[in-house]
C-alpha positions as a Python dict, from the first residue, in 0.01 Angstrom:
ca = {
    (1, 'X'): (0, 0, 0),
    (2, 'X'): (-155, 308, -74),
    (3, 'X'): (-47, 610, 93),
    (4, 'X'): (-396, 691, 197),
    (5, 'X'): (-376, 428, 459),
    (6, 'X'): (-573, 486, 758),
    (7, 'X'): (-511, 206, 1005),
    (8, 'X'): (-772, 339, 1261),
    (9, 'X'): (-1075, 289, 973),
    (10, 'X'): (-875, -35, 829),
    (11, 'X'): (-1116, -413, 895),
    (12, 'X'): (-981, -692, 1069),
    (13, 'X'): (-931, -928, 826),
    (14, 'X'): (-981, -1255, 938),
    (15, 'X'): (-601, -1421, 851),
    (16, 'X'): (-398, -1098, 1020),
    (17, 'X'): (-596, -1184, 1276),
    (18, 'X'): (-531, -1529, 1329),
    (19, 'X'): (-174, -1465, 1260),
    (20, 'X'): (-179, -1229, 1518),
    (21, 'X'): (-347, -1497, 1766),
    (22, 'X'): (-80, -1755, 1679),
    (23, 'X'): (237, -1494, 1775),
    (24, 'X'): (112, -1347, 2066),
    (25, 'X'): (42, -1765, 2172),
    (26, 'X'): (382, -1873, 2067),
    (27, 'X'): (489, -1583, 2269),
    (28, 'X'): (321, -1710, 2570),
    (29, 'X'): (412, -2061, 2559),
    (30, 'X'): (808, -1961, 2517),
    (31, 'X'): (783, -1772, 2864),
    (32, 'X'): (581, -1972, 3058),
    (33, 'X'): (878, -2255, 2921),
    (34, 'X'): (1092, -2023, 3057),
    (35, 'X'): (974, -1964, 3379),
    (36, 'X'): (978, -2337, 3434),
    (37, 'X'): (1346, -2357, 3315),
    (38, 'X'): (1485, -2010, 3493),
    (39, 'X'): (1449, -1907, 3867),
    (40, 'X'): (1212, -1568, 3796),
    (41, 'X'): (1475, -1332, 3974),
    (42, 'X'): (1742, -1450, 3750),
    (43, 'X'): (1541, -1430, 3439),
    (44, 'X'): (1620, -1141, 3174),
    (45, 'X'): (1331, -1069, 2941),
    (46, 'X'): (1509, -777, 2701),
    (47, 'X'): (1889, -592, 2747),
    (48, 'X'): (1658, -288, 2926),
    (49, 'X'): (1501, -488, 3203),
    (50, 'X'): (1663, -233, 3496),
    (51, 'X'): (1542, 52, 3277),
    (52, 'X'): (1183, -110, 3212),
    (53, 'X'): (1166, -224, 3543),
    (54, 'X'): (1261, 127, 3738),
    (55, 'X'): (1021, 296, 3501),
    (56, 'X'): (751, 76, 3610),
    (57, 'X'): (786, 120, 3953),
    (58, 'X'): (839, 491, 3898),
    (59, 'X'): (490, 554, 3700),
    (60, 'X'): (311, 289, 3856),
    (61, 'X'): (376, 308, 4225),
    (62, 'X'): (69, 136, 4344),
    (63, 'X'): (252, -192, 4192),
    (64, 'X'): (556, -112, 4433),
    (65, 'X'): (355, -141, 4746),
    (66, 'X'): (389, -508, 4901),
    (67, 'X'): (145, -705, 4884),
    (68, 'X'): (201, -599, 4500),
    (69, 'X'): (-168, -663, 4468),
    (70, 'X'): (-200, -502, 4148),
    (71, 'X'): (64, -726, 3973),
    (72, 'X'): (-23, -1021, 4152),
    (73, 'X'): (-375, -999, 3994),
    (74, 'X'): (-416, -737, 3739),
    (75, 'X'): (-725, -560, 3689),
    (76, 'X'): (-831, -566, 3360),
    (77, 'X'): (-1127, -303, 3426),
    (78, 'X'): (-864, -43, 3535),
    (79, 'X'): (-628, -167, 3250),
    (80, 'X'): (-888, -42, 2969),
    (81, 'X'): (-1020, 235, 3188),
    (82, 'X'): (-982, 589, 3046),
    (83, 'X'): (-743, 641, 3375),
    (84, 'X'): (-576, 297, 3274),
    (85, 'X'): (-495, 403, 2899),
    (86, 'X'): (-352, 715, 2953),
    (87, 'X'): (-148, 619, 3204),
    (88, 'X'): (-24, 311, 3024),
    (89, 'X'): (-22, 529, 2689),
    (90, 'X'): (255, 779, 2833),
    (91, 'X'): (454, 454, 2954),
    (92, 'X'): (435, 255, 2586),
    (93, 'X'): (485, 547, 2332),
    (94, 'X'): (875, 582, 2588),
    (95, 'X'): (980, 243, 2421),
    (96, 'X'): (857, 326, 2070),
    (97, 'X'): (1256, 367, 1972),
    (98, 'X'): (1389, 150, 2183),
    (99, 'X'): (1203, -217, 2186),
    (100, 'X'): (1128, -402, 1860),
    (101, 'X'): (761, -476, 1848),
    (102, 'X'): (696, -262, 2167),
    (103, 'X'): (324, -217, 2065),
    (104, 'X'): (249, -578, 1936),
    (105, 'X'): (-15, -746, 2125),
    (106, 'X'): (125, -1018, 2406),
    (107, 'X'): (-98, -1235, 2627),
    (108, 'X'): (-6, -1195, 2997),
    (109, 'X'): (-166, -1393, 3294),
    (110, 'X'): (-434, -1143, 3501),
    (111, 'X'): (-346, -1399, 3819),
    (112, 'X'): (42, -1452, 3856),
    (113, 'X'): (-52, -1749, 4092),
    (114, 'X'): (-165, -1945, 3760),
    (115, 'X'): (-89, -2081, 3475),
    (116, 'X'): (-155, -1938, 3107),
    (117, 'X'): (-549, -2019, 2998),
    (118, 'X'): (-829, -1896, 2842),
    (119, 'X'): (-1006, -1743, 3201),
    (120, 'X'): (-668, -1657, 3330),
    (121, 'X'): (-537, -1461, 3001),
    (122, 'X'): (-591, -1090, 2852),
    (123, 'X'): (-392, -937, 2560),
    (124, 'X'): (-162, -629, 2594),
    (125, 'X'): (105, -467, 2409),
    (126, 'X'): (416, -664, 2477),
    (127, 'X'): (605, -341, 2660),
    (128, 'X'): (313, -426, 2923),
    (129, 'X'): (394, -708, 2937),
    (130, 'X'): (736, -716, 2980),
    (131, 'X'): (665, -431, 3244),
    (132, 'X'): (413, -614, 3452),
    (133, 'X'): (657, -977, 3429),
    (134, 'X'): (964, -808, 3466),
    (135, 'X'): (802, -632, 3777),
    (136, 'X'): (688, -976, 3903),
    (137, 'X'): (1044, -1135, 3840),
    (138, 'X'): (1181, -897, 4058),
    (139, 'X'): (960, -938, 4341),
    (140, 'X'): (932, -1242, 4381),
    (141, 'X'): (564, -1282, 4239),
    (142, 'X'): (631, -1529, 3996),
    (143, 'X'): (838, -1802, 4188),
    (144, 'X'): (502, -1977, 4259),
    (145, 'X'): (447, -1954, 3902),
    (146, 'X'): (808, -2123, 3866),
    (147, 'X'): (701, -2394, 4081),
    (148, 'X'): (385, -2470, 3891),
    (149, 'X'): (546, -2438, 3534),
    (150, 'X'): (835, -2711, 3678),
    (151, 'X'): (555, -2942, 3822),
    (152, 'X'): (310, -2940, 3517),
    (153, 'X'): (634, -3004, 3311),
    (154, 'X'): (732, -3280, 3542),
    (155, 'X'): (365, -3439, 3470),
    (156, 'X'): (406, -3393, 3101),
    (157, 'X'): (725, -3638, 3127),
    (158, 'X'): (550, -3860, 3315),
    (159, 'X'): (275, -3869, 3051),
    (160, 'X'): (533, -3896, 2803),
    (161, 'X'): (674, -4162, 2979),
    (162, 'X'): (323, -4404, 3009),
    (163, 'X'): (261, -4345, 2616),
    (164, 'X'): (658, -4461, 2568),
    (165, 'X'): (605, -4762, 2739),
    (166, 'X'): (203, -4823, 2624),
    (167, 'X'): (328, -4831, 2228),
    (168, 'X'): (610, -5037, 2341),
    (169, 'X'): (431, -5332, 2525),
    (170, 'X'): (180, -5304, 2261),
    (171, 'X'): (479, -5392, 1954),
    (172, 'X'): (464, -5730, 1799),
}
């Protein structure tokens, strides 16, 4: 690559892109498979989840304050506010050294009462996102989210299940 390399004036090109897409969804599906596997409160995202979690709390106090309102349903207006950035700015460039991909783009639910889809989804860097969902482990937030994740995988089985047993009585 040439050392002239400005990434700020650099296209999107269309494949980075898409291989971008398919990470940060492969991403998604592994921790929503988690959170229907692992109780939220006993779930460990990365070996600095006190750290990341304490930080949080410490720079974002309004997500401390029960109801948690602001974790419960983020607000993806303040998010990519001026206000937003620079406050979330001074929180990712602290991880820089210290978690791989800090600044690669993650998808993260704006409602922690649902599941992962398109109206429910917006992309951050993945220290956001293991701030907010380490945040709403710890609180509590995302046992409802548990719940749901067990109960859609429960009706997946059962799906599974009727398609077995469709091909079967359908043999010769």
């Amino acid at each position: 690559m040439a050392s002239n390399f400005d990434p700020n004036q650099a296209q999107n090109l269309a494949e980075i892109e898409k291989q971008f897409a398919v990470k940060a969804v492969e991403h998604a599906q592994t921790y929503w498979n988690l959170l229907e596997k692992i109780p939220p409160r006993q779930l460990k995202l990365t070996r600095f989840d006190d750290e990341i979690f304490e930080h949080t709390m410490r720079e974002f106090p309004e997500f401390a304050d029960a109801p948690h309102s602001g974790l419960v349903k983020l607000d993806e207006d303040w998010i990519k506010s001026k206000e937003g950035k620079e406050r979330w700015r001074t929180f990712i460039n602290a991880y820089e050294k210290k978690i791989t991909d800090y600044n690669f783009g993650s998808l993260i639910r704006t409602d922690a009462m649902r599941e992962y889809s398109e109206s429910n989804t917006i992309f951050v860097t993945r220290i956001q996102f293991y701030a907010i969902e380490i945040s709403r482990n710890r609180l509590g937030i995302n046992d409802e989210a548990h719940e749901v994740a067990k109960e859609d995988a429960r009706q997946e089985r059962e799906k599974e299940k009727i398609k077995a047993g469709k091909k079967k009585s359908s043999a010769p």
